């Protein structure tokens, strides 16, 4: 196998200790967010204070890694100050890039902090060359994180027609809704994935296990799954629930509990011109971050040197112990 | 959509069945002589006070959830632990399985699963996906606790061992042996 361009490995961190773990395991860059609704992983006990983010930047830079601040949820009218403050704080701390989704915040960032590197979040849902080039021209974005709806061939086509780098997800949670567009949680709980930064807020999730170890999962007032004893569980999201629909009982009507795993497609993504490979999971533990980042570090290094890595050890960490290549391989992955 | 039922948090009936179903826990149980619960309480109190004092960042991450009552149910040991990490009055107490204990969160798994989780060796989501870990009650509180614990560079198992003073190294060694002789987990 011939040598390939080595892409940047972009890894998740939900806490300062998680960031140090990711850096130590071989991340080239780590993405993380402030506490509160300004990013898309607003979970209890997760994320960084301003002081913690500053410490994280120092640690990462001392170890040759970058920090990307995710400020990628959508502010509603009357709340934009919070997002602007988060952007100002991130820039003053010296993060290497700010990841934004809202077009108004992208405008604010580019005007208030010219020269700050901007990455366009997956939440912006920009998937066509025209849309991405608009952001490049108007806001000078340097990188787009592509929605998980394109095949590798389409990514190559986008790459050939845009004026910025591409970051693509390669591992972790996957939903079937186009990012930034899903309103399922909002419909059931009144809280929005896109505006409050949380899908299936923990305050609305309830688990009940009976004597026979059958586990019922509820989100708000809705039962979204009943997992029999011995069956694997998944995230308590509506898109991974089972429902009684007209033609089927207990049917995964949207998506099955699976995780994205593109290790086998890494060489194709590298050839398609992807600059950065992204691992999902800021809500996951340090044990997960360590295992996944180490495995991908080895895989990327091996592929870029023309080798064949052993990539068999990640299945235990996947949701439902099952993996998919999602739309990257085929539009009809179900 | 499946049938809509009113939201509720139930405190599931607690099983008193001791299940010494993994080698590591059996080893630990063998090493640890049977101790009456009243003799355990001062040590548990010392452990939780020490941890709360040493790790204010853990309490800060918990926010209001520090006042919640976490019932920890190692289902191969003969007792439950009730944790209330309130910085003003941190409490950790052992209760016999016959008791019905008021709580907000119930976390259950084998002793080894729970130990691996607090020692930062296992990914708790993977333990949950694989059904090794069961959580009922206030999900927000348990997510906050999980994230707060995960932010600790020093593991709670180290802190627990440290509470044994001159015996801290042997206690840590017993914990490490327990991991070593148990089957690998994610
Ligand atoms: S419900 Fe599913 S698709 Fe929608 S935001 Fe949550 S994880 Fe994504």
mmCIF file of C-alpha atoms and ligand atoms in Angstrom, chain A residues 175-177 182 184 193 199 237 239, ligand 1:
data_model
loop_
_atom_site.group_PDB
_atom_site.id
_atom_site.type_symbol
_atom_site.label_atom_id
_atom_site.label_comp_id
_atom_site.label_asym_id
_atom_site.label_seq_id
_atom_site.Cartn_x
_atom_site.Cartn_y
_atom_site.Cartn_z
ATOM 1 C CA UNK A 175 -28.443 9.620 14.516
ATOM 2 C CA UNK A 176 -30.293 9.527 11.243
ATOM 3 C CA UNK A 177 -31.439 13.157 11.338
ATOM 4 C CA UNK A 182 -33.686 17.356 14.694
ATOM 5 C CA UNK A 184 -37.567 15.120 18.374
ATOM 6 C CA UNK A 193 -31.071 19.779 21.106
ATOM 7 C CA UNK A 199 -30.666 15.688 23.211
ATOM 8 C CA UNK A 237 -32.833 8.996 22.399
ATOM 9 C CA UNK A 239 -34.284 8.086 17.277
HETATM 10 S S1 LIG C 1 -32.952 12.286 18.678
HETATM 11 FE FE1 LIG C 1 -31.301 11.229 17.573
HETATM 12 S S2 LIG C 1 -31.097 12.295 15.618
HETATM 13 FE FE2 LIG C 1 -32.214 13.656 17.043
HETATM 14 S S3 LIG C 1 -30.615 14.931 17.977
HETATM 15 FE FE3 LIG C 1 -30.967 13.176 19.344
HETATM 16 S S4 LIG C 1 -29.406 11.672 18.702
HETATM 17 FE FE4 LIG C 1 -29.586 13.184 17.036
#
